[in-house]
Amino acid sequence: MASDLNRRRSYSLLILIIVMLYGHKADSKCDFEAIFNFGDSNSDTGGFWAAFPAQSGPWGMTYFKKPAGRASDGRLIIDFLAKSLGMPFLSPYLQSIGSDFRHGANFATLASTVLLPNTSLFVSGISPFSLAIQLNQMKQFKVKVDESHSSDQPGLKILPSKNVFGKSLYTFYIGQNDFTSNLASIGVERVKQYLPQVIGQIAGTIKEIYGIGGRTFLVLNLAPVGCYPAILTGYSHTVSDLDKFGCLISINKAVKYYNALLKKTLSETRTELRNATVIYLDTHKILLDLFQHPKSYGIKHGIKACCGYGGRLYNFDQKLFCGNTKVVGNSSLTAKACRDPHNYVSWDGIHATEAANHHISTAILDGSISYPPFILNNLCPP
């Protein structure tokens, strides 16, 4: 009799524990309270144009219906990720008017590199806000947050809580400009020589952020830039240099070398940092498939820019970028946008369309391109 009673009590206790666990899961909020992003134009939400205001149409035409500081017709991967975590779009750190940093900040700027540039923006077009500068901005941001909470300053209304840094997602989408900026001048083999230094800098930055409390890091790998219209028209090659999909073989082989080294380095970093989550995201896999098999995703055009000039295979002119106008003889020529960006993978020959970004984001959220496995959808249910 006593044995039966004890069994019933044990069973009731087990049921209570299960109910409590499931009830807690249902009521819990997202595991992350903020996102801090480091990157270039692929994830810049307006930082560059806050520093050098000049962006005009047709940028932003799909979602924002006007230029919104993004190098696309609409939303970027970082926008989709923020939405999935129940957060507003990230405010650029450099934007002084209208910013809200309660859910993080975006340190990315268009044309940024991992390595410190040895030239001026006005000479080479490379942003002065390299990864090292973005890291310094992050550190200064934390100092200001700590000071504001200790002195109860008015700035608290747009700043996150003091303990947010250990509850944040740190995202990195940078390195493309280190790879592409010197391709035409020094060739792919010489570019490969300094790629380990680029990756070392990314790993070093992760370690420094870990030192100030960061614990969860997502690193997007390098895109298949050998399929980009800007590279295909700017890098000397013959037909034999192209694969069956029209992409540059040597360039994409170098990209694979970079990505393999990045994955290995992040694995080593993961082992070194106790209690840290360091995730390698193979966004290259999805974007390459989009270029090679666009119709499988409901997209018509792979290697052809929506916004550009020249038509034909690439619709890209090295002397006339998206939205720009130049006078040739008695004619005024403008690089215009197509009417259906959703049917393109490439927005302007250099950056992805919102449609492509959405497909990549979906793969990130469901964990299908994460190493090790990391399913954001499970951590932040809708």
XYZ file of C-alpha atoms in Angstrom:
382
model
C 0.000 0.000 0.000
C 2.778 2.399 0.990
C 4.652 1.391 -2.141
C 1.661 2.302 -4.355
C 1.304 5.642 -2.580
C 4.976 6.442 -3.116
C 4.690 5.556 -6.802
C 1.662 7.845 -7.196
C 3.515 10.666 -5.428
C 6.559 10.164 -7.654
C 4.378 10.154 -10.771
C 2.576 13.337 -9.657
C 5.914 15.031 -8.977
C 7.183 14.044 -12.444
C 4.054 15.486 -14.075
C 4.468 18.711 -12.086
C 8.091 19.062 -13.191
C 7.160 18.512 -16.857
C 4.367 21.084 -16.645
C 6.692 23.593 -15.028
C 9.362 23.064 -17.681
C 6.981 23.403 -20.611
C 5.229 26.314 -18.991
C 8.541 28.083 -18.548
C 9.464 27.493 -22.182
C 6.158 28.847 -23.406
C 6.469 32.008 -21.314
C 10.189 32.605 -21.900
C 11.439 35.388 -24.098
C 14.125 35.108 -26.748
C 17.508 34.019 -25.411
C 19.048 37.181 -26.890
C 18.247 40.760 -25.960
C 20.390 42.507 -28.575
C 22.501 42.136 -31.715
C 25.847 43.789 -32.312
C 26.912 43.558 -35.939
C 30.315 44.046 -37.558
C 30.623 44.164 -41.317
C 30.707 45.861 -44.681
C 28.020 46.818 -47.213
C 26.446 43.368 -46.990
C 25.171 44.240 -43.513
C 25.423 48.043 -43.308
C 22.025 49.502 -42.347
C 23.082 53.104 -42.892
C 26.413 53.693 -41.188
C 28.318 54.729 -44.289
C 25.607 57.107 -45.456
C 25.385 58.611 -41.976
C 29.065 59.534 -42.287
C 28.966 60.432 -45.989
C 25.325 61.304 -46.772
C 24.540 61.014 -50.484
C 22.582 57.822 -51.159
C 19.780 58.185 -53.682
C 17.364 55.953 -55.593
C 16.738 53.275 -56.710
C 18.263 51.785 -53.544
C 15.638 50.507 -51.106
C 12.902 50.440 -53.739
C 11.383 47.072 -52.784
C 10.739 47.238 -49.046
C 11.509 50.760 -47.854
C 10.290 52.484 -51.042
C 13.218 54.890 -50.677
C 16.974 54.764 -49.965
C 17.463 53.344 -46.452
C 21.240 53.149 -46.157
C 21.348 49.583 -47.453
C 23.219 48.291 -50.503
C 20.202 46.450 -51.866
C 16.695 46.955 -53.165
C 15.351 46.080 -49.719
C 16.199 44.230 -46.533
C 19.519 42.605 -45.708
C 20.270 39.367 -43.888
C 20.808 41.285 -40.643
C 17.325 42.818 -41.026
C 15.694 39.411 -41.323
C 17.652 38.108 -38.339
C 16.621 41.066 -36.182
C 12.998 40.516 -37.092
C 13.232 36.813 -36.236
C 14.504 37.746 -32.768
C 11.578 40.131 -32.263
C 13.788 43.211 -32.529
C 13.590 46.380 -34.619
C 16.113 46.965 -37.411
C 19.557 47.763 -36.023
C 20.461 51.428 -35.792
C 23.854 52.314 -37.291
C 26.342 53.315 -34.609
C 27.319 56.381 -36.666
C 23.750 57.657 -37.010
C 23.228 60.461 -34.498
C 19.589 61.272 -35.263
C 16.740 58.832 -34.715
C 18.821 55.924 -33.405
C 17.645 53.481 -30.745
C 20.332 51.220 -29.304
C 18.220 49.332 -26.748
C 18.489 46.183 -28.867
C 22.070 46.594 -30.039
C 24.000 48.539 -32.641
C 25.356 48.094 -36.150
C 29.015 49.011 -36.612
C 29.151 47.905 -40.268
C 29.847 50.381 -43.037
C 29.911 50.046 -46.788
C 33.384 49.267 -48.243
C 34.839 48.226 -44.881
C 37.723 45.769 -44.659
C 38.991 43.488 -41.920
C 42.557 44.741 -42.228
C 43.392 48.396 -41.660
C 43.369 50.239 -45.019
C 46.612 51.837 -46.149
C 44.834 54.349 -48.362
C 42.076 56.951 -48.248
C 38.402 56.496 -49.031
C 38.705 59.242 -51.632
C 41.579 57.454 -53.372
C 40.542 53.805 -53.320
C 36.919 53.816 -52.161
C 37.784 51.724 -49.081
C 36.010 52.754 -45.885
C 38.114 54.071 -42.979
C 35.941 52.013 -40.603
C 37.816 48.706 -40.691
C 37.086 45.881 -38.252
C 39.602 47.232 -35.720
C 37.821 50.592 -35.735
C 34.439 48.888 -35.408
C 35.761 46.952 -32.412
C 36.929 50.191 -30.786
C 33.473 51.642 -31.366
C 31.959 48.600 -29.658
C 34.237 49.025 -26.654
C 33.377 52.725 -26.419
C 29.681 51.853 -26.678
C 30.014 49.550 -23.666
C 31.847 52.242 -21.705
C 29.026 54.708 -22.401
C 26.375 52.168 -21.396
C 28.181 51.441 -18.124
C 28.649 55.154 -17.379
C 25.037 55.979 -18.151
C 23.719 53.367 -15.752
C 26.115 54.316 -12.976
C 25.174 58.009 -13.162
C 21.544 57.661 -14.303
C 22.097 59.874 -17.339
C 19.288 60.828 -19.771
C 20.834 58.696 -22.531
C 19.401 55.592 -20.838
C 16.250 55.919 -22.938
C 18.062 54.785 -26.094
C 20.647 52.481 -24.511
C 20.394 48.807 -23.498
C 20.640 47.438 -19.971
C 24.065 47.197 -18.366
C 24.094 43.385 -18.451
C 23.031 43.094 -22.107
C 26.485 42.240 -23.434
C 26.415 38.669 -22.172
C 22.910 38.184 -23.585
C 23.615 39.402 -27.101
C 24.274 37.929 -30.509
C 27.501 39.145 -32.150
C 27.412 38.830 -35.932
C 30.242 39.213 -38.434
C 29.772 39.603 -42.181
C 33.028 41.100 -43.376
C 36.064 40.152 -45.482
C 34.679 40.497 -48.991
C 36.465 43.790 -49.650
C 39.782 42.412 -48.401
C 39.369 39.693 -51.021
C 38.074 41.702 -53.974
C 39.700 45.133 -53.713
C 43.082 43.999 -55.057
C 42.018 41.181 -57.361
C 42.354 43.111 -60.603
C 45.707 44.681 -59.689
C 47.657 41.819 -58.050
C 45.783 38.654 -59.068
C 44.129 35.907 -57.099
C 47.287 34.054 -55.992
C 48.777 37.127 -54.314
C 45.449 37.900 -52.685
C 45.427 34.407 -51.166
C 48.719 35.164 -49.399
C 47.199 37.641 -46.946
C 43.857 35.875 -46.362
C 45.158 34.032 -43.259
C 45.882 37.450 -41.753
C 42.292 38.521 -42.471
C 40.910 35.446 -40.729
C 43.295 35.875 -37.811
C 41.978 39.391 -37.298
C 38.372 38.144 -37.184
C 39.284 35.478 -34.612
C 41.198 38.040 -32.570
C 38.198 40.367 -32.559
C 35.949 37.572 -31.287
C 38.394 36.952 -28.438
C 38.433 40.627 -27.488
C 34.630 40.809 -27.414
C 34.615 37.619 -25.336
C 36.853 39.505 -22.912
C 34.180 42.157 -22.367
C 31.362 39.678 -21.914
C 30.299 38.432 -25.361
C 29.448 34.729 -25.532
C 27.559 34.019 -28.789
C 29.148 34.719 -32.165
C 27.880 34.108 -35.700
C 30.397 34.439 -38.545
C 29.152 34.445 -42.142
C 31.653 33.109 -44.644
C 32.727 34.599 -47.956
C 30.280 34.676 -50.883
C 31.075 33.102 -54.280
C 32.327 36.396 -55.685
C 33.488 34.635 -58.829
C 29.821 34.709 -59.849
C 29.436 38.473 -59.305
C 28.924 40.601 -62.450
C 31.352 43.198 -61.044
C 34.126 40.598 -60.837
C 33.240 38.922 -64.127
C 33.517 42.247 -65.964
C 36.482 43.613 -64.020
C 38.811 40.595 -63.869
C 40.546 39.605 -67.114
C 39.649 36.089 -68.220
C 38.791 33.863 -71.147
C 35.832 31.527 -71.669
C 37.949 28.603 -70.474
C 38.306 30.309 -67.092
C 34.561 29.959 -66.474
C 32.686 26.973 -65.110
C 29.471 25.685 -66.716
C 27.437 28.206 -64.729
C 29.491 31.168 -65.971
C 31.477 31.775 -62.747
C 35.221 32.338 -62.534
C 36.844 29.072 -61.475
C 40.069 30.462 -59.966
C 38.247 33.119 -57.955
C 35.762 30.702 -56.463
C 38.528 28.208 -55.676
C 40.272 30.936 -53.684
C 36.972 31.669 -51.921
C 36.729 27.985 -50.933
C 40.290 28.159 -49.596
C 39.351 31.187 -47.493
C 36.169 29.572 -46.186
C 37.899 26.309 -45.254
C 40.542 28.234 -43.326
C 37.889 30.382 -41.644
C 35.966 27.293 -40.544
C 39.133 25.690 -39.137
C 40.157 28.865 -37.300
C 36.713 29.333 -35.760
C 36.798 25.716 -34.576
C 40.091 26.431 -32.818
C 38.680 29.633 -31.352
C 35.646 27.740 -30.085
C 37.906 25.311 -28.243
C 39.933 28.122 -26.731
C 37.022 30.185 -25.390
C 35.283 28.529 -22.471
C 31.451 28.639 -22.496
C 31.417 30.522 -25.807
C 29.278 29.647 -28.825
C 31.188 30.348 -32.042
C 29.189 29.469 -35.165
C 30.428 29.247 -38.738
C 27.623 30.036 -41.195
C 28.031 28.606 -44.699
C 26.050 31.325 -46.477
C 28.307 30.659 -49.488
C 26.493 27.357 -50.000
C 23.079 29.000 -50.417
C 24.267 31.946 -52.495
C 26.224 29.713 -54.868
C 23.140 27.551 -55.338
C 21.093 30.680 -56.013
C 23.516 31.730 -58.756
C 23.685 28.248 -60.264
C 20.029 27.218 -59.928
C 17.937 30.400 -59.491
C 14.772 28.789 -60.841
C 14.822 26.267 -57.992
C 14.154 29.250 -55.714
C 11.527 30.838 -57.933
C 14.025 33.367 -59.336
C 14.589 33.967 -63.058
C 18.082 35.486 -63.217
C 21.286 34.271 -61.560
C 24.354 36.022 -62.975
C 22.770 39.245 -64.135
C 22.366 42.473 -62.208
C 18.935 43.986 -61.711
C 20.299 47.519 -61.389
C 22.994 48.334 -63.905
C 23.775 49.293 -67.469
C 24.596 47.370 -70.615
C 22.034 44.581 -70.633
C 23.223 41.310 -72.166
C 24.659 38.648 -69.869
C 25.673 40.758 -66.847
C 23.937 44.163 -67.162
C 26.973 45.706 -65.496
C 29.336 48.462 -66.574
C 32.477 49.210 -64.556
C 32.116 52.898 -65.407
C 28.417 53.260 -64.621
C 27.219 51.808 -61.335
C 23.616 51.400 -60.210
C 21.750 54.704 -59.983
C 24.550 56.746 -61.566
C 24.336 58.887 -64.686
C 27.088 59.931 -67.097
C 27.167 61.877 -70.344
C 28.685 60.172 -73.368
C 28.844 62.462 -76.377
C 25.420 64.045 -76.627
C 23.666 61.295 -74.678
C 22.931 60.964 -70.984
C 23.194 57.353 -69.785
C 21.767 56.057 -66.492
C 22.189 52.692 -64.785
C 18.566 51.937 -63.936
C 16.919 49.243 -61.853
C 14.766 46.479 -63.246
C 11.073 46.454 -62.384
C 11.166 43.028 -60.711
C 14.135 42.704 -58.320
C 12.507 39.607 -56.804
C 13.453 37.782 -60.008
C 17.182 38.478 -59.528
C 19.907 37.164 -57.247
C 22.225 40.106 -57.899
C 20.949 43.588 -57.148
C 23.724 45.777 -58.574
C 26.431 43.337 -59.631
C 28.067 43.476 -56.188
C 25.293 42.938 -53.649
C 22.365 40.563 -53.257
C 18.703 41.414 -53.710
C 16.234 41.253 -50.841
C 14.895 38.027 -52.369
C 18.326 36.382 -52.171
C 18.921 37.741 -48.670
C 15.628 36.237 -47.546
C 16.605 32.760 -48.771
C 19.978 32.991 -47.023
C 18.343 34.200 -43.794
C 15.911 31.290 -43.815
C 18.837 28.861 -43.969
C 20.551 30.631 -41.072
C 17.421 30.538 -38.940
C 16.673 26.856 -39.493
C 20.277 25.873 -38.769
C 20.851 24.083 -42.078
C 24.100 25.970 -42.781
C 25.380 26.281 -39.199
C 28.492 24.562 -37.885
C 28.152 23.356 -35.230
C 24.313 23.094 -35.333
C 22.649 26.277 -34.109
C 18.938 26.791 -34.723
C 17.865 30.365 -34.029
C 14.233 29.501 -34.679
C 14.281 27.220 -31.623
C 15.936 29.830 -29.432
C 13.543 32.582 -30.431
C 10.147 31.069 -31.282
C 7.672 33.387 -33.050
